[in-house]
């Protein structure tokens, strides 16, 4: 389903997820890991696509621990790693997660550029399941900040660890709505995880857009976008 199904006349603000939209796992961190295991690494695009293959597994697992196990398995499989090497590569990647290494540091420049465009067309904010550092990282990597600064100005950044509520609990969106003095039906939320982002936002009363750059959900009936530029184009066309 395309973005044309959105009711653009009601849109007063767009809220964004962070992981999978602006940041994805950094292949420059993972390449040396594969080299240490004497496993051939694929091209950069394969690393990028692997995240979305992994996140699609989220639709089928209900427990977070099971999700991360499934995510890593699908991620490694998508990289084209031979069957004989998948277990040890998966364990090594899981070790990176557990080590606290900042893995989610590859910035999707096209999404950052589109955010700047969208901010000129409507109000914008961030709602993210994160570890308490998302506001710092968004500023550090030049994505956005609250108030004036070098990057795009957003009105609010909601970090689940800071507020104590995580998606898909719809209450996490209340923090952004209150800060922006908006009603849920006036907002669109963009995220890459169907279970957390599309369902969570829809339950909160927001219009939801599934960020699906590799069209892995082509059979879905909800609104999807291959890029944030598509959403910017739609907002520019509205009366």
Coordinates of N, CA and C in Angstrom, one line a residue:
X1 N 0.9 -1.2 0.0 CA 0.0 0.0 0.0 C 0.9 1.2 0.0
X2 N 0.6 2.2 -0.8 CA 1.4 3.4 -1.0 C 1.1 4.5 0.1
X3 N 1.9 5.5 0.0 CA 1.7 6.6 0.9 C 0.5 7.4 0.6
X4 N 0.0 7.3 -0.6 CA -1.2 8.0 -1.0 C -2.4 7.7 -0.2
X5 N -2.4 6.7 0.6 CA -3.5 6.3 1.5 C -3.5 7.2 2.7
X6 N -2.5 7.9 3.0 CA -2.4 8.8 4.2 C -3.4 10.0 3.9
X7 N -4.0 10.4 5.0 CA -4.9 11.6 5.0 C -3.9 12.8 5.3
X8 N -3.4 13.4 4.2 CA -2.4 14.5 4.4 C -3.0 15.7 4.9
X9 N -4.3 15.9 4.8 CA -5.0 17.1 5.3 C -4.9 17.2 6.8
X10 N -4.8 16.1 7.5 CA -4.7 16.0 8.9 C -3.3 16.2 9.5
X11 N -2.3 16.1 8.7 CA -0.9 16.0 9.2 C -0.4 17.4 9.6
X12 N -0.2 17.5 10.9 CA 0.4 18.7 11.5 C 1.9 18.4 12.0
X13 N 2.2 17.1 12.0 CA 3.6 16.8 12.5 C 3.9 15.4 12.0
X14 N 5.2 15.1 11.8 CA 5.7 13.8 11.6 C 6.7 13.4 12.7
X15 N 6.5 12.2 13.3 CA 7.4 11.7 14.3 C 8.1 10.5 13.7
X16 N 9.4 10.4 14.1 CA 10.3 9.4 13.5 C 10.9 8.4 14.5
X17 N 11.0 7.2 14.2 CA 11.9 6.2 14.9 C 13.3 6.6 14.5
X18 N 14.3 6.0 15.2 CA 15.7 6.3 14.9 C 16.4 5.1 14.3
X19 N 16.4 4.0 15.1 CA 17.1 2.8 14.6 C 16.3 2.2 13.4
X20 N 17.1 2.0 12.3 CA 16.4 1.5 11.1 C 16.0 2.6 10.1
X21 N 15.8 3.8 10.7 CA 15.4 4.9 9.8 C 16.7 5.8 9.6
X22 N 17.3 6.3 10.7 CA 18.5 7.1 10.5 C 19.8 6.4 10.8
X23 N 19.7 5.4 11.7 CA 20.9 4.6 12.0 C 20.6 3.1 11.7
X24 N 21.6 2.4 11.2 CA 21.6 1.0 11.1 C 22.9 0.4 11.6
X25 N 23.0 -0.9 11.8 CA 24.3 -1.4 12.2 C 25.4 -1.1 11.3
X26 N 26.6 -0.7 11.8 CA 27.7 -0.2 11.0 C 28.5 -1.4 10.5
X27 N 28.5 -1.5 9.1 CA 29.2 -2.6 8.5 C 30.8 -2.5 8.7
X28 N 31.2 -1.2 8.9 CA 32.6 -1.0 9.2 C 33.1 -1.6 10.5
X29 N 32.2 -1.8 11.4 CA 32.5 -2.4 12.7 C 32.5 -4.0 12.5
X30 N 31.6 -4.4 11.6 CA 31.4 -5.9 11.4 C 32.4 -6.5 10.5
X31 N 32.9 -5.7 9.5 CA 33.9 -6.3 8.6 C 35.1 -6.9 9.2
X32 N 35.7 -6.2 10.2 CA 36.9 -6.8 10.8 C 36.6 -8.0 11.6
X33 N 35.4 -8.1 12.2 CA 34.9 -9.2 12.9 C 34.9 -10.5 12.0
X34 N 34.4 -10.3 10.8 CA 34.3 -11.4 9.8 C 35.7 -11.8 9.4
X35 N 36.6 -10.8 9.2 CA 37.9 -11.0 8.8 C 38.7 -11.9 9.8
X36 N 38.4 -11.6 11.1 CA 39.1 -12.3 12.2 C 38.6 -13.8 12.2
X37 N 37.4 -14.0 11.7 CA 36.9 -15.4 11.6 C 37.2 -16.0 10.3
X38 N 38.0 -15.3 9.4 CA 38.3 -15.8 8.1 C 37.1 -16.1 7.3
X39 N 36.1 -15.2 7.4 CA 34.8 -15.4 6.6 C 34.7 -14.2 5.7
X40 N 34.5 -14.5 4.4 CA 34.4 -13.4 3.4 C 33.2 -12.5 3.7
X41 N 33.4 -11.2 3.6 CA 32.3 -10.3 3.9 C 31.6 -9.9 2.5
X42 N 30.3 -9.7 2.5 CA 29.6 -9.2 1.3 C 29.8 -7.7 1.1
X43 N 29.2 -7.2 0.1 CA 29.3 -5.8 -0.2 C 28.5 -5.0 0.8
X44 N 28.7 -3.7 0.8 CA 28.0 -2.8 1.8 C 26.5 -2.9 1.7
X45 N 26.0 -2.9 0.5 CA 24.5 -3.0 0.4 C 23.9 -4.2 1.0
X46 N 24.6 -5.3 1.0 CA 24.1 -6.5 1.6 C 24.1 -6.4 3.1
X47 N 25.0 -5.7 3.7 CA 25.0 -5.4 5.1 C 23.8 -4.5 5.5
X48 N 23.5 -3.5 4.6 CA 22.4 -2.6 4.9 C 21.1 -3.4 4.8
X49 N 20.9 -4.2 3.8 CA 19.7 -4.9 3.6 C 19.5 -5.9 4.7
X50 N 20.6 -6.5 5.3 CA 20.4 -7.5 6.3 C 19.7 -7.0 7.5
X51 N 19.9 -5.8 7.9 CA 19.1 -5.2 9.0 C 17.6 -5.4 8.8
X52 N 17.1 -5.1 7.6 CA 15.7 -5.1 7.4 C 15.2 -6.5 7.3
X53 N 16.0 -7.4 6.8 CA 15.6 -8.8 6.8 C 15.5 -9.3 8.3
X54 N 16.5 -8.9 9.1 CA 16.4 -9.3 10.5 C 15.3 -8.7 11.2
X55 N 15.0 -7.4 11.0 CA 13.9 -6.8 11.7 C 12.5 -7.3 11.3
X56 N 12.4 -7.9 10.1 CA 11.2 -8.5 9.7 C 10.8 -9.7 10.6
X57 N 11.9 -10.3 11.2 CA 11.6 -11.4 12.1 C 10.8 -11.0 13.3
X58 N 10.9 -9.7 13.6 CA 10.2 -9.2 14.8 C 8.7 -9.5 14.7
X59 N 8.2 -9.6 13.5 CA 6.7 -9.8 13.4 C 6.3 -11.2 13.9
X60 N 7.3 -12.1 14.0 CA 7.0 -13.5 14.3 C 7.4 -13.9 15.7
X61 N 8.1 -13.1 16.4 CA 8.6 -13.4 17.8 C 8.0 -12.4 18.8
X62 N 7.5 -12.8 19.9 CA 6.8 -11.9 20.8 C 7.7 -11.5 22.0
X63 N 8.7 -12.3 22.3 CA 9.6 -12.0 23.4 C 10.9 -11.3 22.9
X64 N 11.3 -10.3 23.6 CA 12.5 -9.6 23.1 C 13.7 -10.4 23.0
X65 N 14.0 -11.3 24.0 CA 15.1 -12.2 23.9 C 15.1 -13.1 22.7
X66 N 13.9 -13.6 22.4 CA 13.7 -14.5 21.2 C 13.9 -13.6 20.0
X67 N 13.5 -12.4 20.0 CA 13.6 -11.5 18.9 C 15.1 -11.3 18.5
X68 N 15.9 -11.0 19.5 CA 17.3 -10.7 19.2 C 18.0 -11.9 18.7
X69 N 17.7 -13.1 19.2 CA 18.2 -14.3 18.7 C 17.8 -14.5 17.2
X70 N 16.5 -14.3 16.9 CA 16.0 -14.4 15.6 C 16.6 -13.4 14.6
X71 N 16.7 -12.2 15.2 CA 17.3 -11.1 14.3 C 18.7 -11.4 13.9
X72 N 19.5 -11.8 14.8 CA 20.9 -12.2 14.5 C 21.0 -13.3 13.5
X73 N 20.1 -14.3 13.7 CA 20.1 -15.4 12.8 C 19.7 -15.0 11.3
X74 N 18.7 -14.2 11.2 CA 18.3 -13.7 9.9 C 19.3 -12.8 9.3
X75 N 19.9 -11.9 10.1 CA 20.9 -11.0 9.7 C 22.0 -11.7 9.0
X76 N 22.6 -12.7 9.8 CA 23.7 -13.5 9.2 C 23.3 -14.3 8.0
X77 N 22.2 -14.9 8.0 CA 21.7 -15.6 6.8 C 21.6 -14.7 5.6
X78 N 21.1 -13.5 5.8 CA 21.0 -12.5 4.7 C 22.3 -12.1 4.1
X79 N 23.4 -12.1 4.9 CA 24.7 -11.8 4.5 C 25.3 -12.8 3.5
X80 N 24.6 -14.0 3.4 CA 25.1 -15.0 2.5 C 26.2 -15.8 3.1
X81 N 26.3 -15.8 4.4 CA 27.3 -16.6 5.1 C 27.0 -18.1 5.0
X82 N 28.0 -18.9 4.6 CA 27.8 -20.3 4.5 C 27.3 -21.0 5.8
X83 N 26.5 -22.0 5.6 CA 25.9 -22.7 6.7 C 26.9 -23.1 7.8
X84 N 28.0 -23.5 7.4 CA 29.0 -24.0 8.3 C 29.6 -22.9 9.2
X85 N 29.5 -21.6 8.7 CA 30.0 -20.5 9.5 C 29.0 -19.7 10.2
X86 N 27.7 -19.9 9.9 CA 26.7 -19.0 10.5 C 26.6 -19.0 12.0
X87 N 26.8 -20.1 12.6 CA 26.6 -20.2 14.1 C 27.7 -19.3 14.7
X88 N 29.0 -19.5 14.3 CA 30.0 -18.7 15.0 C 30.0 -17.3 14.6
X89 N 29.6 -16.9 13.4 CA 29.4 -15.5 13.0 C 28.3 -14.9 13.9
X90 N 27.2 -15.6 14.0 CA 26.1 -15.1 14.8 C 26.5 -14.9 16.2
X91 N 27.2 -15.8 16.8 CA 27.7 -15.7 18.2 C 28.6 -14.5 18.3
X92 N 29.5 -14.3 17.3 CA 30.4 -13.1 17.4 C 29.7 -11.8 17.3
X93 N 28.7 -11.7 16.4 CA 27.9 -10.5 16.3 C 27.1 -10.3 17.6
X94 N 26.5 -11.4 18.2 CA 25.8 -11.2 19.5 C 26.8 -10.7 20.5
X95 N 28.0 -11.2 20.5 CA 29.0 -10.7 21.4 C 29.3 -9.2 21.3
X96 N 29.2 -8.7 20.1 CA 29.3 -7.2 19.9 C 28.2 -6.5 20.6
X97 N 27.0 -7.0 20.4 CA 25.8 -6.4 21.1 C 26.0 -6.4 22.6
X98 N 26.5 -7.5 23.1 CA 26.6 -7.6 24.6 C 27.8 -6.7 25.1
X99 N 28.7 -6.5 24.3 CA 29.9 -5.8 24.7 C 29.7 -4.3 25.0
X100 N 28.5 -3.8 24.5 CA 28.2 -2.4 24.6 C 28.9 -1.5 23.5
X101 N 29.6 -2.1 22.6 CA 30.2 -1.4 21.5 C 29.1 -0.7 20.7
X102 N 29.3 0.6 20.3 CA 28.3 1.4 19.6 C 28.2 0.9 18.2
X103 N 27.4 -0.1 17.9 CA 27.2 -0.7 16.6 C 26.3 0.1 15.7
X104 N 25.2 0.7 16.3 CA 24.2 1.4 15.5 C 24.7 2.8 15.2
X105 N 25.7 2.9 14.3 CA 26.4 4.2 14.1 C 26.5 4.5 12.6
X106 N 25.9 3.6 11.7 CA 26.0 4.0 10.3 C 24.8 4.9 10.0
X107 N 25.1 6.1 9.6 CA 24.1 7.1 9.4 C 23.6 7.0 7.9
X108 N 22.3 7.0 7.8 CA 21.7 6.9 6.4 C 21.5 8.3 5.9
X109 N 22.4 8.8 5.2 CA 22.5 10.2 4.8 C 21.3 10.7 4.0
X110 N 20.7 9.8 3.2 CA 19.5 10.2 2.4 C 18.3 10.4 3.4
X111 N 18.2 9.7 4.4 CA 17.1 9.9 5.4 C 17.4 11.2 6.1
X112 N 18.6 11.5 6.5 CA 18.9 12.7 7.2 C 18.6 13.9 6.3
X113 N 18.9 13.8 5.0 CA 18.6 14.9 4.1 C 17.1 15.1 3.9
X114 N 16.3 14.0 3.9 CA 14.9 14.0 3.8 C 14.2 14.6 5.0
X115 N 14.8 14.3 6.2 CA 14.3 14.9 7.5 C 14.4 16.4 7.4
X116 N 15.5 16.9 6.9 CA 15.7 18.4 6.7 C 14.6 18.9 5.8
X117 N 14.3 18.2 4.7 CA 13.2 18.7 3.8 C 11.8 18.7 4.6
X118 N 11.6 17.6 5.2 CA 10.3 17.4 5.9 C 10.1 18.5 7.0
X119 N 11.2 18.9 7.7 CA 11.1 19.9 8.7 C 10.7 21.2 8.2
X120 N 10.9 21.5 6.9 CA 10.5 22.7 6.3 C 9.0 22.7 5.8
X121 N 8.4 21.5 5.9 CA 7.0 21.3 5.4 C 6.0 21.1 6.6
X122 N 6.5 20.6 7.7 CA 5.7 20.3 8.8 C 6.5 20.2 10.1
X123 N 5.9 20.1 11.2 CA 6.6 20.0 12.5 C 7.1 18.5 12.6
X124 N 8.3 18.4 13.3 CA 8.9 17.1 13.4 C 9.4 16.8 14.8
X125 N 9.4 15.5 15.1 CA 9.9 15.0 16.4 C 10.4 13.6 16.3
X126 N 11.0 13.1 17.4 CA 11.5 11.8 17.5 C 10.9 11.0 18.6
X127 N 10.6 9.7 18.4 CA 10.1 8.8 19.4 C 10.9 7.5 19.2
X128 N 11.7 7.1 20.1 CA 12.6 5.9 19.9 C 12.7 5.0 21.1
X129 N 12.7 3.7 20.9 CA 13.1 2.8 21.9 C 14.6 2.8 21.9
X130 N 15.2 3.3 23.0 CA 16.6 3.5 23.0 C 17.2 3.2 24.4
X131 N 18.5 3.5 24.6 CA 19.1 3.2 25.8 C 19.5 4.4 26.7
X132 N 18.9 5.5 26.4 CA 19.1 6.7 27.1 C 20.1 7.6 26.5
X133 N 20.7 7.2 25.3 CA 21.7 8.0 24.6 C 21.3 8.5 23.3
X134 N 20.0 8.3 22.9 CA 19.6 8.6 21.5 C 19.7 10.1 21.2
X135 N 19.4 11.0 22.2 CA 19.4 12.4 21.9 C 20.9 12.8 21.7
X136 N 21.8 12.3 22.5 CA 23.2 12.6 22.3 C 23.7 12.1 20.9
X137 N 23.3 10.9 20.6 CA 23.8 10.3 19.3 C 23.3 11.1 18.1
X138 N 22.0 11.5 18.2 CA 21.4 12.2 17.0 C 22.1 13.5 16.8
X139 N 22.5 14.2 17.9 CA 23.3 15.4 17.7 C 24.7 15.2 17.3
X140 N 25.3 14.2 17.9 CA 26.7 13.8 17.6 C 26.9 13.5 16.1
X141 N 26.0 12.8 15.5 CA 26.1 12.3 14.2 C 25.4 13.3 13.2
X142 N 25.0 14.4 13.6 CA 24.5 15.4 12.7 C 23.1 15.1 12.1
X143 N 22.3 14.4 12.9 CA 20.9 14.1 12.4 C 20.0 15.2 12.8
X144 N 19.9 15.5 14.0 CA 19.0 16.5 14.5 C 19.3 16.8 16.0
X145 N 18.6 17.9 16.4 CA 18.7 18.3 17.8 C 17.5 19.1 18.2
X146 N 17.1 19.1 19.5 CA 16.0 20.0 19.9 C 16.6 21.4 20.0
X147 N 15.9 22.3 19.3 CA 16.3 23.7 19.3 C 17.4 24.0 18.2
X148 N 17.9 25.2 18.3 CA 18.9 25.6 17.3 C 20.1 24.8 17.3
X149 N 20.7 24.5 16.2 CA 22.0 23.8 16.2 C 22.4 23.6 14.7
X150 N 23.5 22.7 14.6 CA 24.0 22.5 13.3 C 23.2 21.6 12.4
X151 N 22.4 20.8 13.0 CA 21.5 19.8 12.2 C 20.1 20.3 12.2
X152 N 19.2 19.4 11.8 CA 17.8 19.8 11.8 C 17.2 20.0 13.2
X153 N 16.4 21.0 13.3 CA 15.8 21.3 14.6 C 14.5 20.5 14.7
X154 N 14.4 19.6 15.7 CA 13.1 18.9 16.0 C 12.6 19.5 17.3
X155 N 11.3 19.3 17.6 CA 10.7 19.8 18.7 C 10.8 19.0 20.0
X156 N 11.0 17.7 19.8 CA 11.1 16.8 20.9 C 11.8 15.5 20.5
X157 N 12.6 14.9 21.5 CA 13.2 13.6 21.3 C 12.8 12.8 22.5
X158 N 12.0 11.8 22.3 CA 11.6 10.9 23.3 C 12.4 9.6 23.3
X159 N 13.1 9.3 24.4 CA 13.9 8.1 24.5 C 13.2 7.2 25.5
X160 N 12.9 5.9 25.1 CA 12.1 5.0 26.0 C 12.8 4.8 27.3
X161 N 14.1 4.8 27.4 CA 14.7 4.6 28.7 C 14.6 5.8 29.6
X162 N 14.6 6.9 29.0 CA 14.4 8.2 29.8 C 13.0 8.3 30.4
X163 N 12.0 8.0 29.5 CA 10.6 8.1 30.0 C 10.0 6.9 30.6
X164 N 10.7 5.7 30.5 CA 10.2 4.5 31.2 C 9.1 3.8 30.5
X165 N 8.8 4.1 29.2 CA 7.8 3.4 28.4 C 8.4 3.1 27.1
X166 N 8.1 1.9 26.6 CA 8.7 1.5 25.3 C 7.6 1.1 24.3
X167 N 7.8 1.3 23.0 CA 6.9 0.8 22.0 C 6.9 -0.7 22.0
X168 N 5.8 -1.4 21.8 CA 4.6 -0.9 21.2 C 3.6 -0.3 22.2
X169 N 3.9 -0.1 23.4 CA 3.0 0.6 24.4 C 2.7 2.0 23.8
X170 N 1.4 2.2 23.5 CA 1.1 3.5 22.9 C 1.3 4.7 23.8
X171 N 1.5 4.5 25.1 CA 1.7 5.6 26.0 C 3.0 6.4 25.7
X172 N 4.0 5.7 25.0 CA 5.2 6.5 24.8 C 5.0 7.7 23.9
X173 N 4.0 7.6 23.0 CA 3.7 8.7 22.1 C 3.1 9.9 22.8
X174 N 2.5 9.7 24.0 CA 1.9 10.8 24.7 C 2.9 11.8 25.1
X175 N 4.2 11.4 25.3 CA 5.2 12.3 25.7 C 5.5 13.3 24.6
X176 N 5.5 12.8 23.4 CA 5.7 13.7 22.2 C 4.5 14.6 22.0
X177 N 3.3 14.0 22.0 CA 2.1 14.7 21.8 C 1.9 15.9 22.8
X178 N 2.2 15.6 24.0 CA 2.1 16.6 25.1 C 3.1 17.8 24.8
X179 N 4.3 17.4 24.5 CA 5.4 18.4 24.3 C 5.1 19.3 23.1
X180 N 4.4 18.7 22.1 CA 4.1 19.4 20.9 C 2.7 20.0 20.9
X181 N 1.9 19.7 21.9 CA 0.5 20.2 22.1 C -0.3 19.8 20.8
X182 N -0.2 18.5 20.5 CA -0.9 18.0 19.4 C -1.8 16.8 19.8
X183 N -2.8 16.5 19.0 CA -3.6 15.3 19.1 C -3.0 14.2 18.3
X184 N -3.2 12.9 18.7 CA -2.7 11.8 17.9 C -3.1 11.8 16.4
X185 N -4.3 12.1 16.2 CA -4.8 12.1 14.8 C -4.2 13.1 13.9
X186 N -3.4 14.1 14.5 CA -2.7 15.1 13.7 C -1.3 14.7 13.3
X187 N -0.9 13.5 13.7 CA 0.5 13.1 13.6 C 0.6 11.8 12.7
X188 N 1.8 11.7 12.1 CA 2.2 10.5 11.4 C 3.5 10.0 12.1
X189 N 3.6 8.7 12.2 CA 4.8 8.1 12.8 C 5.4 7.2 11.8
X190 N 6.8 7.3 11.6 CA 7.5 6.5 10.6 C 8.5 5.6 11.4
X191 N 8.4 4.3 11.1 CA 9.4 3.4 11.7 C 9.5 2.1 10.9
X192 N 10.6 1.3 11.2 CA 10.9 0.2 10.3 C 10.4 -1.1 10.9
X193 N 9.9 -1.2 12.1 CA 9.5 -2.4 12.7 C 7.9 -2.5 12.8
X194 N 7.3 -3.4 12.1 CA 5.9 -3.5 12.1 C 5.3 -3.7 13.5
X195 N 5.9 -4.6 14.2 CA 5.3 -4.9 15.5 C 5.4 -3.7 16.5
X196 N 6.5 -3.1 16.5 CA 6.7 -2.0 17.5 C 6.2 -0.6 16.9
X197 N 6.5 -0.3 15.7 CA 6.2 1.0 15.2 C 4.8 1.2 14.5
X198 N 4.5 0.3 13.6 CA 3.2 0.4 13.0 C 2.1 0.1 14.0
X199 N 2.2 -1.0 14.7 CA 1.1 -1.4 15.6 C 1.1 -0.4 16.8
X200 N 2.3 0.0 17.3 CA 2.3 0.9 18.5 C 1.7 2.2 18.1
X201 N 2.1 2.8 17.0 CA 1.6 4.1 16.6 C 0.1 4.0 16.3
X202 N -0.3 3.0 15.6 CA -1.8 2.8 15.3 C -2.6 2.7 16.5
X203 N -2.1 2.0 17.5 CA -2.9 1.9 18.8 C -3.0 3.2 19.5
X204 N -2.0 4.1 19.3 CA -2.0 5.4 19.9 C -2.8 6.4 19.1
X205 N -3.3 6.0 18.0 CA -4.2 6.9 17.2 C -3.5 7.7 16.1
X206 N -2.2 7.4 15.9 CA -1.4 8.1 14.9 C -1.6 7.4 13.5
X207 N -1.4 8.1 12.5 CA -1.3 7.4 11.2 C 0.2 6.8 11.2
X208 N 0.3 5.6 10.7 CA 1.6 5.0 10.7 C 2.1 4.7 9.3
X209 N 3.4 4.9 9.1 CA 4.1 4.6 7.9 C 5.2 3.7 8.1
X210 N 5.2 2.5 7.4 CA 6.2 1.5 7.6 C 7.4 1.8 6.7
X211 N 8.6 2.1 7.3 CA 9.8 2.4 6.5 C 10.3 1.1 6.0
X212 N 10.3 0.9 4.7 CA 10.5 -0.5 4.1 C 11.4 -0.3 2.8
X213 N 12.7 0.1 2.9 CA 13.5 0.5 1.8 C 13.7 -0.6 0.8
X214 N 13.6 -1.9 1.2 CA 13.9 -3.0 0.3 C 12.6 -3.7 -0.1
X215 N 11.5 -3.1 0.2 CA 10.1 -3.7 -0.1 C 10.0 -5.1 0.3
X216 N 10.4 -5.4 1.5 CA 10.2 -6.7 2.1 C 8.8 -7.0 2.6
X217 N 8.0 -6.0 2.6 CA 6.6 -6.1 3.1 C 5.6 -5.7 1.9
X218 N 5.9 -6.1 0.7 CA 5.1 -5.7 -0.4 C 3.7 -6.2 -0.4
X219 N 3.4 -7.2 0.4 CA 2.1 -7.7 0.5 C 1.3 -7.0 1.7
X220 N 1.9 -6.1 2.3 CA 1.2 -5.4 3.5 C 0.1 -4.5 3.0
X221 N -0.9 -4.3 3.9 CA -2.0 -3.4 3.6 C -1.9 -2.1 4.2
X222 N -0.9 -1.9 5.0 CA -0.7 -0.5 5.7 C 0.2 0.3 4.8
X223 N 0.3 1.6 5.1 CA 1.1 2.5 4.4 C 2.6 2.2 4.5
X224 N 3.3 2.3 3.4 CA 4.7 2.0 3.4 C 5.5 3.0 2.6
X225 N 6.8 3.2 2.9 CA 7.6 4.1 2.2 C 9.0 3.5 2.0
X226 N 9.5 3.6 0.8 CA 10.8 3.0 0.5 C 11.9 4.0 1.0
X227 N 11.5 5.3 1.1 CA 12.5 6.3 1.5 C 11.7 7.5 2.2
X228 N 12.4 8.2 3.0 CA 11.7 9.4 3.6 C 11.5 10.5 2.5
X229 N 12.3 10.4 1.4 CA 12.1 11.4 0.4 C 10.7 11.2 -0.2
X230 N 10.1 10.0 -0.2 CA 8.8 9.8 -0.7 C 7.7 10.6 0.1
X231 N 8.0 10.5 1.4 CA 7.1 11.3 2.3 C 7.2 12.8 2.1
X232 N 8.5 13.2 1.9 CA 8.7 14.7 1.7 C 8.0 15.1 0.4
X233 N 8.1 14.2 -0.6 CA 7.4 14.6 -1.9 C 5.9 14.7 -1.7
X234 N 5.3 13.7 -0.9 CA 3.9 13.8 -0.7 C 3.5 15.0 0.0
X235 N 4.2 15.4 1.0 CA 3.9 16.6 1.8 C 4.0 17.9 0.9
X236 N 5.0 17.9 0.0 CA 5.1 19.0 -0.9 C 4.0 19.1 -1.9
X237 N 3.3 18.0 -2.2 CA 2.2 18.0 -3.2 C 0.9 18.4 -2.5
X238 N 0.8 18.4 -1.2 CA -0.5 18.6 -0.6 C -0.9 20.1 -0.8
X239 N -2.2 20.3 -0.9 CA -2.7 21.7 -1.2 C -2.3 22.7 -0.1

